[in-house]
Backbone as numpy.savetxt, mean C-alpha at the origin, in Angstrom:
# Nx Ny Nz CAx CAy CAz Cx Cy Cz
-6.12 14.99 10.92 -5.18 13.91 11.11 -3.98 14.42 11.90
-3.55 13.63 12.85 -2.41 14.02 13.63 -1.20 13.21 13.20
-0.05 13.81 13.36 1.18 13.10 13.08 1.51 12.21 14.26
2.44 11.33 14.11 2.82 10.41 15.17 4.29 10.08 15.03
4.79 9.26 15.93 6.19 8.87 15.93 6.44 7.82 14.85
7.11 8.22 13.80 7.42 7.30 12.71 8.54 6.32 13.09
9.26 6.65 14.17 10.44 5.86 14.54 10.15 4.41 14.86
8.91 4.09 15.19 8.55 2.71 15.50 8.09 1.94 14.26
7.97 2.63 13.13 7.43 2.01 11.93 8.51 1.40 11.04
8.13 0.28 10.40 9.01 -0.40 9.44 8.29 -0.42 8.09
9.02 -0.04 7.06 8.42 0.02 5.72 9.19 -0.87 4.75
8.44 -1.41 3.79 9.04 -2.15 2.68 8.67 -1.39 1.41
9.69 -1.06 0.60 9.49 -0.38 -0.68 9.77 -1.39 -1.78
8.75 -1.64 -2.62 8.87 -2.62 -3.70 8.76 -1.86 -5.02
9.85 -1.83 -5.77 9.87 -1.11 -7.04 11.01 -1.66 -7.88
10.77 -1.93 -9.15 11.83 -2.47 -10.01 12.74 -1.39 -10.57
12.40 -0.12 -10.35 13.26 0.98 -10.78 14.11 1.42 -9.58
15.42 1.22 -9.72 16.34 1.48 -8.60 16.27 2.92 -8.10
16.20 3.88 -9.01 16.18 5.29 -8.60 14.89 5.63 -7.84
13.76 5.16 -8.35 12.48 5.41 -7.66 12.45 4.73 -6.30
12.93 3.51 -6.26 12.96 2.75 -5.00 13.83 3.46 -3.96
15.01 3.89 -4.37 15.93 4.57 -3.45 15.36 5.91 -2.98
14.73 6.64 -3.89 14.14 7.93 -3.52 13.01 7.74 -2.51
12.14 6.78 -2.76 11.03 6.52 -1.84 11.56 6.11 -0.48
12.53 5.21 -0.45 13.12 4.77 0.82 13.78 5.94 1.55
14.48 6.79 0.82 15.13 7.95 1.44 14.10 8.91 2.03
12.99 9.08 1.34 11.93 9.96 1.85 11.31 9.37 3.12
11.10 8.07 3.16 10.57 7.44 4.36 11.53 7.59 5.52
12.82 7.44 5.26 13.83 7.63 6.31 13.84 9.08 6.78
13.68 10.01 5.85 13.62 11.43 6.20 12.40 11.72 7.08
11.29 11.03 6.83 10.12 11.17 7.69 10.40 10.67 9.10
11.39 9.78 9.21 11.77 9.25 10.52 11.45 7.79 10.74
11.13 7.06 9.66 10.84 5.63 9.81 12.01 4.93 10.49
11.68 4.03 11.42 12.70 3.30 12.16 13.51 2.37 11.28
12.85 1.72 10.34 13.54 0.81 9.44 12.84 0.80 8.09
13.63 0.77 7.04 13.08 0.75 5.69 13.91 -0.21 4.85
13.24 -1.20 4.29 13.92 -2.16 3.42 13.39 -2.01 2.01
14.20 -2.48 1.06 13.85 -2.35 -0.35 13.81 -3.71 -1.03
12.92 -3.85 -2.01 12.85 -5.05 -2.83 12.76 -4.59 -4.28
13.54 -5.23 -5.17 13.65 -4.77 -6.55 12.66 -5.44 -7.50
11.72 -6.20 -6.97 10.69 -6.82 -7.81 9.54 -7.29 -6.92
8.43 -7.62 -7.53 7.32 -8.16 -6.77 7.69 -9.46 -6.08
8.43 -10.32 -6.75 8.87 -11.59 -6.14 9.80 -11.34 -4.97
10.71 -10.38 -5.11 11.61 -10.04 -4.00 10.80 -9.44 -2.84
9.74 -8.71 -3.16 8.87 -8.17 -2.13 8.16 -9.27 -1.35
7.71 -10.29 -2.07 7.07 -11.45 -1.43 8.06 -12.10 -0.47
9.28 -12.32 -0.92 10.31 -12.93 -0.07 10.63 -12.05 1.12
10.74 -10.75 0.90 11.08 -9.83 1.98 10.02 -9.85 3.08
8.77 -9.89 2.69 7.70 -9.89 3.69 7.74 -11.14 4.57
8.26 -12.21 4.05 8.33 -13.45 4.85 9.36 -13.35 5.97
10.35 -12.46 5.83 11.38 -12.35 6.87 11.44 -10.98 7.53
10.70 -10.02 7.02 10.74 -8.65 7.54 9.33 -8.23 7.95
9.10 -8.00 9.23 7.75 -7.65 9.70 7.41 -6.18 9.45
7.18 -5.84 8.20 6.87 -4.45 7.83 5.51 -4.04 8.39
5.38 -2.75 8.67 4.11 -2.18 9.11 3.32 -1.60 7.95
4.04 -1.30 6.86 3.42 -0.70 5.68 4.28 -1.05 4.46
3.62 -1.19 3.31 4.33 -1.46 2.06 4.00 -0.35 1.07
5.03 0.15 0.39 4.83 1.03 -0.75 5.30 0.25 -1.96
4.39 0.05 -2.91 4.65 -0.84 -4.03 4.35 -0.14 -5.35
5.27 -0.25 -6.29 5.04 0.31 -7.61 3.97 -0.50 -8.33
3.20 0.15 -9.15 2.12 -0.50 -9.89 2.65 -1.30 -11.07
3.58 -0.72 -11.83 4.06 -1.33 -13.07 5.45 -1.92 -12.84
5.50 -3.25 -12.74 6.76 -3.97 -12.56 6.69 -5.24 -13.39
7.83 -5.84 -13.62 7.91 -7.12 -14.32 8.69 -8.10 -13.45
8.42 -9.33 -13.45 7.31 -10.03 -14.08 6.03 -9.98 -13.23
6.15 -9.63 -11.94 4.99 -9.53 -11.04 4.67 -8.04 -10.86
3.50 -7.62 -11.32 3.14 -6.21 -11.17 2.57 -5.95 -9.78
2.28 -4.69 -9.48 1.79 -4.31 -8.17 0.48 -4.97 -7.79
-0.41 -5.13 -8.75 -1.70 -5.77 -8.48 -1.50 -7.24 -8.11
-0.63 -7.93 -8.81 -0.34 -9.34 -8.49 0.33 -9.45 -7.13
1.24 -8.53 -6.82 1.88 -8.51 -5.51 0.83 -8.32 -4.42
-0.08 -7.38 -4.63 -1.14 -7.10 -3.67 -2.04 -8.33 -3.48
-2.34 -9.00 -4.59 -3.16 -10.22 -4.52 -2.47 -11.26 -3.64
-1.16 -11.43 -3.81 -0.41 -12.35 -2.96 -0.54 -11.95 -1.49
-0.28 -10.69 -1.20 -0.30 -10.20 0.19 -1.64 -10.52 0.84
-2.73 -10.27 0.12 -4.06 -10.44 0.70 -4.58 -11.88 0.74
-4.15 -12.72 -0.21 -4.83 -14.02 -0.35 -3.96 -15.26 -0.24
-2.66 -15.15 -0.39 -1.83 -16.35 -0.38 -1.71 -16.92 1.04
-1.80 -18.22 1.16 -1.71 -18.86 2.48 -0.34 -18.65 3.13
0.67 -18.34 2.34 2.02 -18.10 2.86 2.26 -16.63 3.23
1.30 -15.78 2.97 1.46 -14.36 3.30 1.51 -14.19 4.81
2.57 -13.56 5.31 2.70 -13.42 6.76 1.73 -12.39 7.37
1.24 -11.46 6.57 0.32 -10.44 7.09 -0.62 -9.97 5.98
-1.75 -10.66 5.80 -2.68 -10.29 4.73 -3.34 -8.93 4.94
-3.23 -8.38 6.15 -3.89 -7.12 6.46 -2.95 -5.92 6.43
-1.71 -6.12 6.01 -0.74 -5.03 6.00 -1.20 -3.92 5.05
-1.12 -2.68 5.48 -1.52 -1.58 4.59 -0.54 -1.46 3.42
-1.10 -1.26 2.23 -0.29 -1.12 1.01 -0.67 0.18 0.31
0.35 0.98 0.05 0.19 2.19 -0.76 0.76 1.87 -2.12
-0.05 1.97 -3.16 0.38 1.71 -4.52 0.92 3.01 -5.11
2.12 2.95 -5.67 2.77 4.11 -6.28 2.73 3.91 -7.78
2.34 4.97 -8.50 2.23 4.83 -9.96 2.54 6.13 -10.67
3.09 6.00 -11.83 3.31 7.14 -12.70 2.13 7.38 -13.62
1.17 6.48 -13.58 -0.02 6.56 -14.44 -1.26 6.54 -13.55
-1.74 7.69 -13.14 -2.88 7.75 -12.22 -4.19 8.06 -12.95
-4.38 7.44 -14.11 -5.64 7.67 -14.81 -6.76 6.88 -14.13
-7.98 7.10 -14.55 -9.16 6.52 -13.90 -9.10 4.99 -13.85
-8.64 4.35 -14.92 -8.56 2.89 -14.96 -7.58 2.37 -13.93
-6.43 2.99 -13.82 -5.41 2.58 -12.85 -5.94 2.72 -11.43
-6.58 3.85 -11.15 -7.14 4.09 -9.82 -8.20 3.02 -9.50
-9.07 2.74 -10.45 -10.12 1.74 -10.26 -9.51 0.35 -10.05
-8.52 -0.02 -10.87 -7.89 -1.33 -10.74 -7.22 -1.50 -9.38
-6.53 -0.46 -8.93 -5.86 -0.52 -7.63 -6.89 -0.62 -6.50
-7.93 0.18 -6.58 -8.99 0.14 -5.57 -9.63 -1.24 -5.52
-9.95 -1.77 -6.69 -10.62 -3.06 -6.76 -9.71 -4.22 -6.32
-8.41 -4.00 -6.35 -7.46 -5.02 -5.89 -7.25 -4.96 -4.38
-7.77 -3.92 -3.73 -7.68 -3.84 -2.27 -6.54 -3.00 -1.74
-6.09 -2.03 -2.53 -5.03 -1.14 -2.07 -5.60 -0.17 -1.03
-4.78 0.23 -0.09 -5.23 1.19 0.93 -5.21 2.62 0.41
-4.23 2.94 -0.43 -4.12 4.29 -0.98 -3.28 4.25 -2.24
-3.43 5.27 -3.05 -2.67 5.41 -4.28 -1.84 6.68 -4.18
-0.62 6.64 -4.66 0.28 7.79 -4.62 0.88 7.97 -6.00
0.62 9.13 -6.62 1.09 9.38 -7.98 2.53 9.90 -7.97
3.31 9.40 -8.93 4.67 9.90 -9.16 4.59 11.18 -9.99
5.47 12.10 -9.84 6.58 12.10 -8.89 6.07 12.35 -7.47
6.65 11.63 -6.53 6.25 11.70 -5.13 6.84 12.95 -4.49
6.02 13.66 -3.74 6.52 14.75 -2.92 6.53 14.29 -1.46
7.35 14.91 -0.65 7.43 14.55 0.76 6.08 14.75 1.45
5.40 15.83 1.14 4.12 16.11 1.79 3.05 15.10 1.37
3.00 14.75 0.10 2.02 13.76 -0.36 2.30 12.40 0.29
3.57 12.03 0.38 3.94 10.78 1.01 3.54 10.79 2.49
3.84 11.85 3.19 3.50 11.97 4.61 1.99 11.84 4.82
1.22 12.56 4.00 -0.25 12.51 4.13 -0.78 11.10 3.91
-0.28 10.41 2.90 -0.77 9.05 2.61 -0.41 8.09 3.74
0.83 8.19 4.21 1.27 7.31 5.29 0.42 7.53 6.54
0.24 8.79 6.93 -0.56 9.10 8.11 -1.99 8.60 7.94
-2.57 8.82 6.77 -3.95 8.39 6.52 -4.07 6.87 6.60
-3.15 6.17 5.99 -3.24 4.71 5.94 -2.96 4.08 7.30
-1.97 4.59 8.01 -1.62 4.02 9.31 -2.70 4.33 10.35
-3.30 5.50 10.27 -4.26 5.90 11.31 -5.71 5.60 10.96
-5.99 5.19 9.71 -7.38 4.94 9.34 -7.93 3.71 10.04
-9.21 3.75 10.30 -9.89 2.65 10.97 -10.97 2.11 10.04
-10.53 1.34 9.03 -11.48 0.75 8.09 -11.47 -0.76 8.28
-12.65 -1.35 8.23 -12.75 -2.81 8.32 -12.06 -3.44 7.12
-11.59 -4.66 7.30 -10.97 -5.43 6.23 -12.01 -6.42 5.73
-12.27 -6.41 4.44 -13.29 -7.23 3.83 -12.65 -8.45 3.16
-13.18 -9.63 3.44 -12.74 -10.85 2.76 -13.99 -11.45 2.15
-14.01 -11.47 0.80 -15.18 -11.93 0.06 -14.68 -12.69 -1.17
-15.55 -13.39 -1.84 -15.16 -14.12 -3.05 -14.63 -13.20 -4.14
-15.15 -11.98 -4.20 -14.77 -11.08 -5.28 -13.88 -9.92 -4.85
-13.62 -9.78 -3.55 -12.80 -8.66 -3.08 -12.15 -8.99 -1.75
-10.85 -8.66 -1.65 -10.13 -8.78 -0.39 -9.35 -7.48 -0.22
-9.62 -6.79 0.89 -8.92 -5.54 1.16 -9.71 -4.67 2.11
-9.24 -3.43 2.30 -9.94 -2.53 3.21 -11.30 -2.14 2.64
-12.23 -1.88 3.53 -13.57 -1.43 3.13 -13.40 -0.21 2.24
-13.95 -0.27 1.03 -13.78 0.83 0.07 -14.68 2.01 0.39
-15.66 1.80 1.26 -16.54 2.90 1.65 -15.83 3.70 2.73
-15.49 4.92 2.44 -14.77 5.75 3.40 -15.69 6.51 4.34
-16.98 6.39 4.09 -17.96 6.98 4.99 -18.63 5.86 5.74
-19.10 6.13 6.94 -19.73 5.11 7.75 -21.19 4.89 7.42
-21.53 4.92 6.15 -22.92 4.75 5.75 -23.29 3.27 5.71
-24.52 2.94 6.06 -24.94 1.54 6.01 -25.09 1.07 4.57
-25.02 -0.23 4.37 -25.25 -0.79 3.05 -26.74 -0.73 2.74
-27.08 -0.66 1.46 -28.47 -0.65 1.05 -28.75 0.49 0.11
-29.97 0.55 -0.41 -30.33 1.61 -1.35 -30.22 2.99 -0.71
-29.90 3.99 -1.51 -29.77 5.35 -1.00 -31.05 5.83 -0.32
-32.20 5.37 -0.76 -33.46 5.81 -0.19 -33.60 5.36 1.28
-32.80 4.34 1.68 -32.84 3.87 3.06 -32.02 4.74 3.99
-31.22 5.65 3.44 -30.30 6.43 4.29 -30.89 7.73 4.68
């Protein structure tokens, strides 16, 4: 993976914890992001996306009253969503198997465990911005193709 000019990128950080939100935004600015806005709840994140053309969203998993999964569902499926294909990195302090599965199944592009390090953040941002995965819209799933390998669909014996 190669690095690129972060200066053209705009990020939205959605987190109900002020300290976590400020730290994440500061780290994105340190990476060189051109613009970084913050939202203190999932609802504020929804409103922010309507007026701020973000290139990427970093969203906390556990928030009230709208959690990260509900926020992601809005982004991908609501008719008022300005960009259903925007890459979303879910940030969580609980990266157990269930959380990872729930985030994946909700259509998140990547998961980032707290506490966030600058290097982990940089790697996730580069991976998500530079990845070339198809976007799937189906009755049961909306989000990036979960298959990270270019294997065809079908039984393993066909491969």
